[in-house]
Amino acid sequence: MTAKSNPVTKGSKSRILLFNTMGRKLEKFVPIEKGVVRMYSCGPTVYSYPHMGNMFAYIFVDLLRRTLEYNKYRVISVRNITDVGHLTSQADAGEDKMEREAQKEHKTAYEIAKFYEDAFFRYCDALNCLRPAVSPRATEHINEMVSLVGELERKGYTYRIDDGIYYDSSKFRDYGALTGMNFEQLNHYLIFGERVETVPGKKHVTDFALWKFSPKDAKRQMEWDSPWGVGFPGWHIECSAMSMKYLGETFDIHTGGVDHIPIHHTNEIAQSEGATGKKFVNYWMHNEFVLVDGKKMAKSAGNFFTLDDLLKKGYAWRDIRYLLISVHYRSQPNITDRSLEGARGAVKRLSDFITRLGNAESMKPDDKEAKRAIKEAKDSFIRSINTDLNMPEALKAVFMMVNTVNKLIDRKGLSKRGAKAVLKALLSFDSVLGLRLDEFADMAKGRLDPVVEKLIKLRKEARKNGNYALADEIRKRLKDEYGIEVEDTGNGEVIKRA
Ligand code: AMP
Ligand code: ZN
């Protein structure tokens, strides 16, 4: 399943408040161009499968975009692919993650990048995250990076050491503003708090590589010529170059995980503003970490699990997405069997409700109460999403409507028109939730995806011919790929949403 566009976009434009990491307060969102939002999200480093912490970061971006679209903004979103330059250390020491993985897997660095980039898109599609307008690869923007470094050199921000061309962070006024610390405090924090490794010759801990030279004793797979010598770009310059190329020198929103605040994003600001002399980004937004046993889920720590791991355990993509959207992006989600079971229960309540709406009938049509429930839910839903994406409150509003209408059906039924209006409201909420509730509605009406119908037919034939192995294989495929459960009963098969 791919999700390239957001078909149901309802709602009205009203005030949106976003928590801006720069200044650490809620601010009214005002885009640079009326009706249009330009946003950039730091993309994945494609040297292994994304874990659920990474997916939380992209679900947050998806919710942000869907919220803005619900408010009728046109969103131009860019999310890069980091396929070179991200080293094993947060600073400039250590190995390139791509090159290291290529050696381990006996493949080329480009093969590794392509393989995990595909896996990343597959995971995002599986969780129904909308695809960004542009997904630029770092390796395809080396020229832009080289010219940006050249501009910084002309403006006197750089110095050369054996290891590469470095940015002198003491030359940038307000260096570290995103962290709320001043230059000295941030240097102290990086040495003693983050314990970043440093590189011989660097003038300050906060200085960072713009262009790193290839090692003299070994040939890198990913390296390019430059005015300073053969090498490869620093990780931070990649995002400055790609974001400004596609969104302009100043754009609206930049996102990433909170780990990017003290180094990666602080350095993006220093580079971009150093080069252009203009404000780089108006709203900085950061998601919190998914934790495992109180520690950040991280590839390097080895304490991670992936979407495939959870699907193999029998959770459907909707259960997983529901769990990730039900936690505020600035709090730390707990991905446990218990929380996933809770999410599965909530999704089932929505699906049962939609089936019930399909069967609703009333002798004395009276839609007044249903209309009131819809209006209250809509008001509360939009207020919640527009207050820094308060999804827990937004979901409360959805379930408030579900409960009220359920009670109404218990008491006196609901007219077909009333049921249609409730379903319409639910589907409009779903343009933000992204749970594809329209599929439940289709099921309730007996409509199935044509491929699913074909598979069910094939399975029936296989059973008739005694080919139970094939029938079981098709049943598994229906469950894993389409979330459809087939049960064989005395009265024939029963088709359900898994
Ligand atoms: P990476 O592929 O490591 O460059 O990370 C991609 C995105 O995932 C970045 O925005 C990170 O900040 C974010 N991220 C990494 N680990 C976690 C985590 N445990 N929880 C939430 N976000 C994370
Ligand atoms: Zn970035």
Short mmCIF file of C-alpha atoms and ligand atoms in Angstrom, two decimals:
data_model
loop_
_atom_site.label_atom_id
_atom_site.label_comp_id
_atom_site.label_asym_id
_atom_site.label_seq_id
_atom_site.Cartn_x
_atom_site.Cartn_y
_atom_site.Cartn_z
CA MET A 1 0.00 0.00 0.00
CA THR A 2 1.39 3.37 -0.88
CA ALA A 3 0.25 6.72 0.41
CA LYS A 4 1.24 9.42 -2.01
CA SER A 5 -1.56 11.84 -1.44
CA ASN A 6 -3.99 12.78 1.25
CA PRO A 7 -7.40 12.39 -0.37
CA VAL A 8 -9.77 13.54 2.38
CA THR A 9 -8.80 17.01 3.45
CA LYS A 10 -11.55 18.63 5.44
CA GLY A 11 -11.55 21.23 8.12
CA SER A 12 -11.09 24.93 8.42
CA LYS A 13 -8.12 27.20 8.79
CA SER A 14 -7.84 28.31 12.39
CA ARG A 15 -5.09 29.27 14.79
CA ILE A 16 -2.26 26.73 15.09
CA LEU A 17 0.17 26.78 18.00
CA LEU A 18 3.49 24.96 17.67
CA PHE A 19 6.20 24.42 20.28
CA ASN A 20 9.31 26.07 18.92
CA THR A 21 12.53 24.58 20.29
CA MET A 22 14.13 27.95 19.49
CA GLY A 23 12.91 29.89 22.52
CA ARG A 24 11.16 26.84 23.98
CA LYS A 25 7.62 28.11 23.91
CA LEU A 26 4.32 27.69 22.09
CA GLU A 27 4.07 30.09 19.18
CA LYS A 28 1.34 30.96 16.75
CA PHE A 29 2.18 29.46 13.38
CA VAL A 30 2.46 32.01 10.59
CA PRO A 31 3.92 30.74 7.31
CA ILE A 32 6.19 32.85 5.16
CA GLU A 33 3.93 32.49 2.13
CA LYS A 34 0.19 32.65 2.73
CA GLY A 35 -1.43 29.22 2.53
CA VAL A 36 1.84 27.35 1.91
CA VAL A 37 4.14 25.57 4.37
CA ARG A 38 7.69 24.60 3.52
CA MET A 39 9.15 22.00 5.83
CA TYR A 40 12.27 19.91 6.04
CA SER A 41 12.82 16.75 8.06
CA CYS A 42 16.15 15.11 8.68
CA GLY A 43 15.90 11.76 6.96
CA PRO A 44 17.27 8.35 7.84
CA THR A 45 20.87 7.23 7.68
CA VAL A 46 20.44 4.24 5.39
CA TYR A 47 22.88 1.68 6.75
CA SER A 48 20.39 -0.60 8.48
CA TYR A 49 16.66 -1.13 8.98
CA PRO A 50 14.92 1.80 10.64
CA HIS A 51 13.87 0.98 14.20
CA MET A 52 10.67 1.98 15.94
CA GLY A 53 12.33 5.09 17.42
CA ASN A 54 13.07 6.31 13.90
CA MET A 55 9.51 5.49 12.84
CA PHE A 56 8.13 7.56 15.74
CA ALA A 57 10.09 10.53 14.34
CA TYR A 58 8.48 10.08 10.90
CA ILE A 59 4.99 9.46 12.27
CA PHE A 60 5.37 12.82 14.04
CA VAL A 61 6.30 14.47 10.72
CA ASP A 62 3.32 12.77 9.08
CA LEU A 63 0.94 14.03 11.79
CA LEU A 64 2.34 17.52 11.48
CA ARG A 65 1.85 17.54 7.73
CA ARG A 66 -1.64 16.05 7.94
CA THR A 67 -2.59 18.61 10.60
CA LEU A 68 -1.41 21.47 8.38
CA GLU A 69 -3.27 19.98 5.42
CA TYR A 70 -6.41 19.58 7.54
CA ASN A 71 -6.09 23.32 8.07
CA LYS A 72 -6.01 23.71 4.28
CA TYR A 73 -2.35 24.59 3.93
CA ARG A 74 -0.42 23.31 0.93
CA VAL A 75 2.58 21.56 2.46
CA ILE A 76 5.83 21.20 0.54
CA SER A 77 7.78 18.65 2.50
CA VAL A 78 11.34 17.52 1.97
CA ARG A 79 12.99 14.60 3.77
CA ASN A 80 16.52 13.71 2.80
CA ILE A 81 18.29 10.37 2.61
CA THR A 82 21.62 10.41 4.47
CA ASP A 83 23.68 8.03 2.34
CA VAL A 84 27.14 9.39 3.15
CA GLY A 85 28.96 11.33 5.87
CA HIS A 86 27.17 10.20 9.05
CA LEU A 87 29.97 8.99 11.29
CA THR A 88 29.74 6.56 14.17
CA SER A 89 30.51 9.42 16.55
CA GLN A 90 28.10 12.38 16.88
CA ALA A 91 31.09 14.65 16.25
CA ASP A 92 33.62 14.14 13.47
CA ALA A 93 35.50 11.11 14.71
CA GLY A 94 34.80 7.45 13.97
CA GLU A 95 33.97 5.62 10.77
CA ASP A 96 31.40 6.43 8.09
CA LYS A 97 28.37 4.27 8.90
CA MET A 98 27.76 3.41 5.23
CA GLU A 99 31.33 2.36 4.49
CA ARG A 100 31.51 0.31 7.68
CA GLU A 101 28.30 -1.58 6.87
CA ALA A 102 29.44 -2.16 3.27
CA GLN A 103 32.57 -3.91 4.54
CA LYS A 104 30.57 -5.96 7.00
CA GLU A 105 28.00 -7.09 4.42
CA HIS A 106 30.54 -7.44 1.53
CA LYS A 107 28.55 -5.07 -0.65
CA THR A 108 29.25 -1.64 -2.10
CA ALA A 109 28.27 1.38 -0.03
CA TYR A 110 25.81 2.32 -2.81
CA GLU A 111 24.17 -1.11 -2.64
CA ILE A 112 23.81 -0.80 1.11
CA ALA A 113 22.29 2.68 0.76
CA LYS A 114 19.78 1.61 -1.88
CA PHE A 115 18.74 -1.52 0.00
CA TYR A 116 18.01 0.28 3.27
CA GLU A 117 16.47 3.28 1.54
CA ASP A 118 13.96 0.89 -0.05
CA ALA A 119 13.35 -0.73 3.34
CA PHE A 120 12.75 2.72 4.84
CA PHE A 121 10.15 3.66 2.20
CA ARG A 122 8.49 0.27 2.63
CA TYR A 123 8.18 0.88 6.39
CA CYS A 124 6.81 4.41 5.92
CA ASP A 125 4.27 3.19 3.35
CA ALA A 126 3.27 0.30 5.59
CA LEU A 127 2.47 2.78 8.37
CA ASN A 128 0.57 4.98 5.90
CA CYS A 129 2.93 7.96 6.19
CA LEU A 130 2.50 10.37 3.30
CA ARG A 131 5.50 10.54 1.01
CA PRO A 132 7.33 13.88 0.94
CA ALA A 133 7.38 15.94 -2.24
CA VAL A 134 11.15 15.47 -2.52
CA SER A 135 13.49 12.88 -0.95
CA PRO A 136 16.95 14.10 -1.95
CA ARG A 137 19.96 11.82 -1.53
CA ALA A 138 23.08 13.42 -0.05
CA THR A 139 25.33 11.71 -2.62
CA GLU A 140 23.45 13.47 -5.43
CA HIS A 141 23.99 16.97 -3.98
CA ILE A 142 27.75 17.12 -3.55
CA ASN A 143 28.07 20.19 -5.81
CA GLU A 144 25.61 22.17 -3.70
CA MET A 145 27.53 21.20 -0.55
CA VAL A 146 30.88 22.16 -2.06
CA SER A 147 29.57 25.60 -3.06
CA LEU A 148 28.15 26.16 0.42
CA VAL A 149 31.49 25.30 2.00
CA GLY A 150 33.14 27.65 -0.52
CA GLU A 151 30.82 30.47 0.54
CA LEU A 152 31.63 29.86 4.22
CA GLU A 153 35.33 29.90 3.36
CA ARG A 154 34.94 33.23 1.55
CA LYS A 155 33.17 34.67 4.60
CA GLY A 156 35.97 33.57 6.92
CA TYR A 157 34.21 30.86 8.93
CA THR A 158 36.52 27.95 8.03
CA TYR A 159 39.98 26.61 8.81
CA ARG A 160 41.95 23.69 7.50
CA ILE A 161 43.47 20.83 9.53
CA ASP A 162 44.91 17.46 8.46
CA ASP A 163 41.49 15.87 8.74
CA GLY A 164 39.51 18.34 6.62
CA ILE A 165 37.93 21.77 6.38
CA TYR A 166 36.34 22.81 9.68
CA TYR A 167 33.82 25.43 10.78
CA ASP A 168 35.02 27.79 13.50
CA SER A 169 31.95 27.90 15.74
CA SER A 170 33.33 30.79 17.82
CA LYS A 171 32.89 33.06 14.77
CA PHE A 172 29.13 32.61 14.56
CA ARG A 173 27.17 34.98 16.76
CA ASP A 174 24.62 33.16 18.93
CA TYR A 175 26.19 29.78 18.26
CA GLY A 176 24.15 27.23 20.22
CA ALA A 177 21.01 29.38 20.59
CA LEU A 178 18.84 26.35 19.79
CA THR A 179 20.07 24.63 22.94
CA GLY A 180 19.37 27.58 25.22
CA MET A 181 23.09 27.54 26.15
CA ASN A 182 25.81 30.02 25.27
CA PHE A 183 29.04 29.09 23.49
CA GLU A 184 31.01 28.22 26.66
CA GLN A 185 28.16 26.30 28.25
CA LEU A 186 27.60 24.25 25.10
CA ASN A 187 31.32 23.41 24.80
CA HIS A 188 31.30 22.29 28.41
CA TYR A 189 28.12 20.26 27.86
CA LEU A 190 29.54 18.46 24.81
CA ILE A 191 32.74 17.50 26.64
CA PHE A 192 31.20 16.42 29.92
CA GLY A 193 27.56 15.72 29.08
CA GLU A 194 27.55 14.14 25.62
CA ARG A 195 31.22 13.11 25.89
CA VAL A 196 31.78 13.64 22.17
CA GLU A 197 35.07 12.40 20.77
CA THR A 198 37.19 15.16 19.36
CA VAL A 199 39.62 15.39 16.45
CA PRO A 200 43.27 16.58 16.81
CA GLY A 201 43.68 20.16 15.62
CA LYS A 202 40.10 21.29 16.23
CA LYS A 203 40.05 24.68 17.92
CA HIS A 204 36.84 24.16 19.91
CA VAL A 205 34.81 21.06 20.73
CA THR A 206 31.85 22.66 18.98
CA ASP A 207 33.78 23.12 15.70
CA PHE A 208 32.76 20.59 13.05
CA ALA A 209 33.79 19.17 9.69
CA LEU A 210 32.40 20.72 6.54
CA TRP A 211 34.54 18.60 4.22
CA LYS A 212 36.53 15.59 5.40
CA PHE A 213 39.57 14.34 3.50
CA SER A 214 39.72 10.71 2.43
CA PRO A 215 42.21 8.75 4.53
CA LYS A 216 45.70 8.59 2.95
CA ASP A 217 46.13 4.89 3.62
CA ALA A 218 42.73 3.58 2.46
CA LYS A 219 40.42 4.10 -0.51
CA ARG A 220 36.88 5.12 0.28
CA GLN A 221 34.02 3.99 -1.95
CA MET A 222 32.21 7.29 -1.58
CA GLU A 223 34.54 10.19 -2.24
CA TRP A 224 34.60 13.23 -4.50
CA ASP A 225 37.01 15.85 -5.73
CA SER A 226 36.77 19.33 -4.24
CA PRO A 227 38.77 22.58 -4.21
CA TRP A 228 40.33 21.37 -0.92
CA GLY A 229 41.14 17.78 -1.90
CA VAL A 230 39.44 14.42 -2.35
CA GLY A 231 37.00 13.62 0.41
CA PHE A 232 33.38 13.64 1.46
CA PRO A 233 30.96 16.12 3.03
CA GLY A 234 30.29 16.52 6.75
CA TRP A 235 26.87 15.28 7.81
CA HIS A 236 25.56 18.72 8.84
CA ILE A 237 26.38 20.50 5.56
CA GLU A 238 24.23 17.93 3.75
CA CYS A 239 21.01 19.08 5.40
CA SER A 240 21.85 22.80 5.02
CA ALA A 241 22.54 22.36 1.30
CA MET A 242 19.54 20.15 0.50
CA SER A 243 16.97 22.04 2.56
CA MET A 244 17.94 25.43 1.10
CA LYS A 245 18.06 24.04 -2.44
CA TYR A 246 14.46 22.83 -2.30
CA LEU A 247 12.87 25.23 0.19
CA GLY A 248 14.82 28.48 -0.08
CA GLU A 249 17.27 30.23 2.24
CA THR A 250 14.55 30.80 4.86
CA PHE A 251 11.73 28.30 5.31
CA ASP A 252 8.98 27.55 7.81
CA ILE A 253 9.54 24.33 9.74
CA HIS A 254 12.47 22.01 10.38
CA THR A 255 12.01 18.74 12.30
CA GLY A 256 14.12 15.98 13.83
CA GLY A 257 14.60 14.01 17.02
CA VAL A 258 15.76 15.81 20.19
CA ASP A 259 19.22 14.26 19.75
CA HIS A 260 19.75 16.68 16.86
CA ILE A 261 19.36 19.84 18.96
CA PRO A 262 22.87 20.32 20.42
CA ILE A 263 24.96 19.29 17.40
CA HIS A 264 23.32 18.59 14.04
CA HIS A 265 20.70 21.35 14.02
CA THR A 266 22.88 23.81 15.91
CA ASN A 267 25.45 23.33 13.16
CA GLU A 268 22.90 23.55 10.35
CA ILE A 269 21.93 26.99 11.69
CA ALA A 270 25.56 28.13 11.95
CA GLN A 271 26.31 27.02 8.38
CA SER A 272 23.16 28.27 6.67
CA GLU A 273 22.94 31.61 8.46
CA GLY A 274 26.72 32.05 8.23
CA ALA A 275 26.53 31.63 4.46
CA THR A 276 23.36 33.59 3.68
CA GLY A 277 23.24 36.14 6.51
CA LYS A 278 19.51 35.39 6.74
CA LYS A 279 17.38 33.55 9.28
CA PHE A 280 17.38 29.86 8.30
CA VAL A 281 14.21 28.42 9.88
CA ASN A 282 11.23 29.97 11.69
CA TYR A 283 9.97 26.94 13.68
CA TRP A 284 12.19 24.15 15.00
CA MET A 285 10.27 21.09 16.13
CA HIS A 286 11.72 18.00 17.82
CA ASN A 287 10.23 14.69 18.79
CA GLU A 288 11.20 12.89 21.99
CA PHE A 289 12.80 9.46 22.15
CA VAL A 290 11.28 6.05 22.16
CA LEU A 291 12.92 4.41 25.15
CA VAL A 292 13.73 0.79 25.92
CA ASP A 293 14.20 0.05 29.62
CA GLY A 294 14.71 3.75 30.25
CA LYS A 295 17.39 4.17 27.54
CA LYS A 296 17.07 5.73 24.08
CA MET A 297 16.27 3.10 21.45
CA ALA A 298 19.30 3.26 19.17
CA LYS A 299 20.97 1.24 16.45
CA SER A 300 24.34 1.79 18.09
CA ALA A 301 23.09 0.55 21.48
CA GLY A 302 21.59 -2.56 19.87
CA ASN A 303 18.44 -2.22 22.03
CA PHE A 304 16.04 -1.82 19.14
CA PHE A 305 13.25 -3.57 17.30
CA THR A 306 11.75 -2.86 13.91
CA LEU A 307 8.34 -2.69 12.28
CA ASP A 308 8.88 -6.15 10.79
CA ASP A 309 9.57 -7.50 14.29
CA LEU A 310 6.20 -6.20 15.49
CA LEU A 311 4.32 -7.39 12.38
CA LYS A 312 5.85 -10.85 12.88
CA LYS A 313 4.49 -10.84 16.41
CA GLY A 314 1.01 -10.53 14.91
CA TYR A 315 0.27 -6.83 15.35
CA ALA A 316 -1.42 -5.15 12.39
CA TRP A 317 0.03 -1.93 10.96
CA ARG A 318 -2.99 -0.01 12.28
CA ASP A 319 -2.34 -1.14 15.86
CA ILE A 320 1.24 0.08 15.58
CA ARG A 321 0.34 3.38 13.95
CA TYR A 322 -2.42 3.95 16.49
CA LEU A 323 0.02 3.48 19.35
CA LEU A 324 2.52 5.91 17.82
CA ILE A 325 -0.06 8.62 17.12
CA SER A 326 -1.70 8.27 20.53
CA VAL A 327 1.42 9.52 22.33
CA HIS A 328 2.28 13.21 22.20
CA TYR A 329 5.39 13.75 20.08
CA ARG A 330 7.14 15.51 22.97
CA SER A 331 6.66 12.64 25.38
CA GLN A 332 8.41 9.29 25.37
CA PRO A 333 6.36 6.38 24.11
CA ASN A 334 6.50 2.93 25.59
CA ILE A 335 6.23 0.30 22.91
CA THR A 336 5.30 -2.82 24.86
CA ASP A 337 2.94 -5.72 24.28
CA ARG A 338 0.59 -4.11 26.76
CA SER A 339 0.48 -0.74 24.99
CA LEU A 340 0.14 -2.45 21.61
CA GLU A 341 -2.77 -4.55 22.90
CA GLY A 342 -4.39 -1.33 24.12
CA ALA A 343 -3.94 0.20 20.65
CA ARG A 344 -5.38 -2.90 19.01
CA GLY A 345 -8.45 -2.60 21.26
CA ALA A 346 -8.96 1.04 20.26
CA VAL A 347 -8.72 0.20 16.54
CA LYS A 348 -11.25 -2.61 17.02
CA ARG A 349 -13.64 -0.21 18.74
CA LEU A 350 -13.43 2.08 15.72
CA SER A 351 -13.97 -0.77 13.27
CA ASP A 352 -16.94 -2.16 15.26
CA PHE A 353 -18.42 1.31 15.42
CA ILE A 354 -18.18 1.75 11.65
CA THR A 355 -19.87 -1.63 11.11
CA ARG A 356 -22.60 -0.54 13.51
CA LEU A 357 -23.09 2.73 11.63
CA GLY A 358 -23.56 0.70 8.44
CA ASN A 359 -26.40 -1.24 10.08
CA ALA A 360 -27.99 1.69 11.89
CA GLU A 361 -31.70 2.18 11.35
CA SER A 362 -34.39 4.13 13.07
CA MET A 363 -38.17 4.19 12.96
CA LYS A 364 -38.25 7.83 14.08
CA PRO A 365 -35.36 9.60 12.37
CA ASP A 366 -33.99 12.28 14.69
CA ASP A 367 -30.47 13.41 13.87
CA LYS A 368 -30.32 16.34 16.29
CA GLU A 369 -28.33 14.51 18.95
CA ALA A 370 -25.97 12.99 16.40
CA LYS A 371 -25.40 16.44 14.86
CA ARG A 372 -24.57 17.87 18.27
CA ALA A 373 -22.09 15.04 18.96
CA ILE A 374 -20.41 15.67 15.60
CA LYS A 375 -20.08 19.38 16.22
CA GLU A 376 -18.63 18.94 19.70
CA ALA A 377 -16.16 16.33 18.46
CA LYS A 378 -15.10 18.49 15.51
CA ASP A 379 -14.50 21.56 17.67
CA SER A 380 -12.50 19.63 20.20
CA PHE A 381 -10.58 17.66 17.55
CA ILE A 382 -9.38 20.73 15.68
CA ARG A 383 -8.57 22.62 18.86
CA SER A 384 -6.46 19.67 20.03
CA ILE A 385 -4.49 19.03 16.86
CA ASN A 386 -3.94 22.76 16.46
CA THR A 387 -2.47 23.02 19.94
CA ASP A 388 0.96 21.59 19.20
CA LEU A 389 -0.49 18.31 17.86
CA ASN A 390 -2.19 17.23 21.06
CA MET A 391 -3.14 13.81 19.74
CA PRO A 392 -4.17 12.26 23.07
CA GLU A 393 -6.84 14.98 23.36
CA ALA A 394 -7.79 14.67 19.68
CA LEU A 395 -8.37 10.93 20.10
CA LYS A 396 -10.44 11.63 23.20
CA ALA A 397 -12.68 13.82 21.04
CA VAL A 398 -13.05 11.02 18.48
CA PHE A 399 -14.04 8.49 21.14
CA MET A 400 -16.36 10.97 22.79
CA MET A 401 -18.32 11.04 19.53
CA VAL A 402 -18.15 7.24 19.20
CA ASN A 403 -19.51 6.74 22.73
CA THR A 404 -22.28 9.32 22.41
CA VAL A 405 -23.46 7.93 19.08
CA ASN A 406 -23.25 4.34 20.34
CA LYS A 407 -25.52 5.26 23.23
CA LEU A 408 -27.86 7.03 20.83
CA ILE A 409 -28.10 3.92 18.65
CA ASP A 410 -28.77 1.81 21.79
CA ARG A 411 -31.56 4.13 22.85
CA LYS A 412 -33.39 4.94 19.64
CA GLY A 413 -31.36 4.02 16.59
CA LEU A 414 -29.98 6.40 14.01
CA SER A 415 -31.28 7.40 10.59
CA LYS A 416 -29.26 6.49 7.52
CA ARG A 417 -28.60 10.20 7.00
CA GLY A 418 -27.39 10.60 10.57
CA ALA A 419 -25.12 7.57 10.26
CA LYS A 420 -23.68 8.98 7.04
CA ALA A 421 -22.91 12.31 8.71
CA VAL A 422 -21.15 10.59 11.62
CA LEU A 423 -19.10 8.46 9.23
CA LYS A 424 -18.18 11.54 7.21
CA ALA A 425 -16.90 13.27 10.36
CA LEU A 426 -14.93 10.18 11.34
CA LEU A 427 -13.32 9.96 7.90
CA SER A 428 -12.41 13.62 8.04
CA PHE A 429 -10.67 13.03 11.41
CA ASP A 430 -8.96 10.11 9.74
CA SER A 431 -7.30 12.40 7.21
CA VAL A 432 -5.14 13.33 10.22
CA LEU A 433 -5.08 9.99 12.05
CA GLY A 434 -4.12 8.12 8.87
CA LEU A 435 -5.72 4.83 9.95
CA ARG A 436 -7.48 4.26 6.63
CA LEU A 437 -10.85 3.94 8.29
CA ASP A 438 -12.41 4.17 4.81
CA GLU A 439 -11.39 0.54 4.38
CA PHE A 440 -13.51 -0.42 7.39
CA ALA A 441 -16.40 1.49 5.85
CA ASP A 442 -15.93 -0.39 2.56
CA MET A 443 -15.88 -3.70 4.46
CA ALA A 444 -19.06 -2.75 6.27
CA LYS A 445 -20.68 -2.20 2.88
CA GLY A 446 -19.33 -5.53 1.67
CA ARG A 447 -16.84 -3.88 -0.70
CA LEU A 448 -13.40 -5.44 -0.85
CA ASP A 449 -10.19 -4.55 -2.61
CA PRO A 450 -10.31 -6.42 -5.99
CA VAL A 451 -6.96 -8.13 -5.25
CA VAL A 452 -8.32 -9.33 -1.90
CA GLU A 453 -11.45 -10.62 -3.62
CA LYS A 454 -9.32 -12.50 -6.13
CA LEU A 455 -7.19 -14.05 -3.38
CA ILE A 456 -10.28 -15.15 -1.45
CA LYS A 457 -11.63 -16.77 -4.61
CA LEU A 458 -8.32 -18.54 -5.29
CA ARG A 459 -8.26 -19.80 -1.73
CA LYS A 460 -11.78 -21.18 -2.05
CA GLU A 461 -10.78 -23.04 -5.21
CA ALA A 462 -7.63 -24.37 -3.57
CA ARG A 463 -9.70 -25.76 -0.69
CA LYS A 464 -12.19 -27.30 -3.11
CA ASN A 465 -9.32 -29.06 -4.87
CA GLY A 466 -7.89 -30.27 -1.56
CA ASN A 467 -4.80 -28.04 -1.89
CA TYR A 468 -4.79 -26.99 1.77
CA ALA A 469 -1.15 -25.91 1.77
CA LEU A 470 -1.89 -23.29 -0.90
CA ALA A 471 -5.11 -22.28 0.88
CA ASP A 472 -3.13 -21.69 4.09
CA GLU A 473 -0.48 -19.73 2.26
CA ILE A 474 -3.13 -17.45 0.73
CA ARG A 475 -4.78 -17.02 4.15
CA LYS A 476 -1.41 -15.93 5.59
CA ARG A 477 -0.84 -13.48 2.74
CA LEU A 478 -4.30 -12.00 3.22
CA LYS A 479 -3.53 -11.44 6.90
CA ASP A 480 0.05 -10.16 6.58
CA GLU A 481 -0.36 -7.95 3.53
CA TYR A 482 -3.99 -6.87 3.62
CA GLY A 483 -4.98 -7.28 7.28
CA ILE A 484 -7.85 -9.59 6.30
CA GLU A 485 -8.72 -12.65 8.38
CA VAL A 486 -10.57 -15.57 6.79
CA GLU A 487 -12.38 -17.99 9.08
CA ASP A 488 -13.93 -21.22 7.81
CA THR A 489 -17.23 -21.93 9.56
CA GLY A 490 -20.05 -24.42 8.99
CA ASN A 491 -21.83 -21.69 7.00
CA GLY A 492 -18.91 -20.95 4.70
CA GLU A 493 -16.11 -18.48 5.20
CA VAL A 494 -16.30 -15.32 7.31
CA ILE A 495 -14.12 -12.38 6.26
CA LYS A 496 -12.91 -10.01 8.97
CA ARG A 497 -10.39 -7.20 9.37
CA ALA A 498 -7.41 -8.57 11.31
P1 AMP B 1 19.03 8.36 11.99
O1 AMP B 1 18.64 7.35 10.94
O2 AMP B 1 19.80 7.74 13.12
O3 AMP B 1 19.77 9.52 11.38
O4 AMP B 1 17.71 8.91 12.66
C1 AMP B 1 16.58 9.31 11.93
C2 AMP B 1 15.62 10.11 12.82
O5 AMP B 1 15.16 9.31 13.92
C3 AMP B 1 16.26 11.34 13.45
O6 AMP B 1 15.34 12.42 13.40
C4 AMP B 1 16.51 10.92 14.89
O7 AMP B 1 16.52 12.02 15.76
C5 AMP B 1 15.31 10.02 15.15
N1 AMP B 1 15.53 9.04 16.23
C6 AMP B 1 16.60 8.24 16.41
N2 AMP B 1 16.43 7.45 17.50
C7 AMP B 1 15.21 7.75 18.02
C8 AMP B 1 14.45 7.28 19.14
N3 AMP B 1 14.89 6.32 19.95
N4 AMP B 1 13.22 7.82 19.35
C9 AMP B 1 12.75 8.79 18.54
N5 AMP B 1 13.41 9.29 17.48
C10 AMP B 1 14.62 8.78 17.20
ZN ZN B 2 19.64 16.68 9.07
#
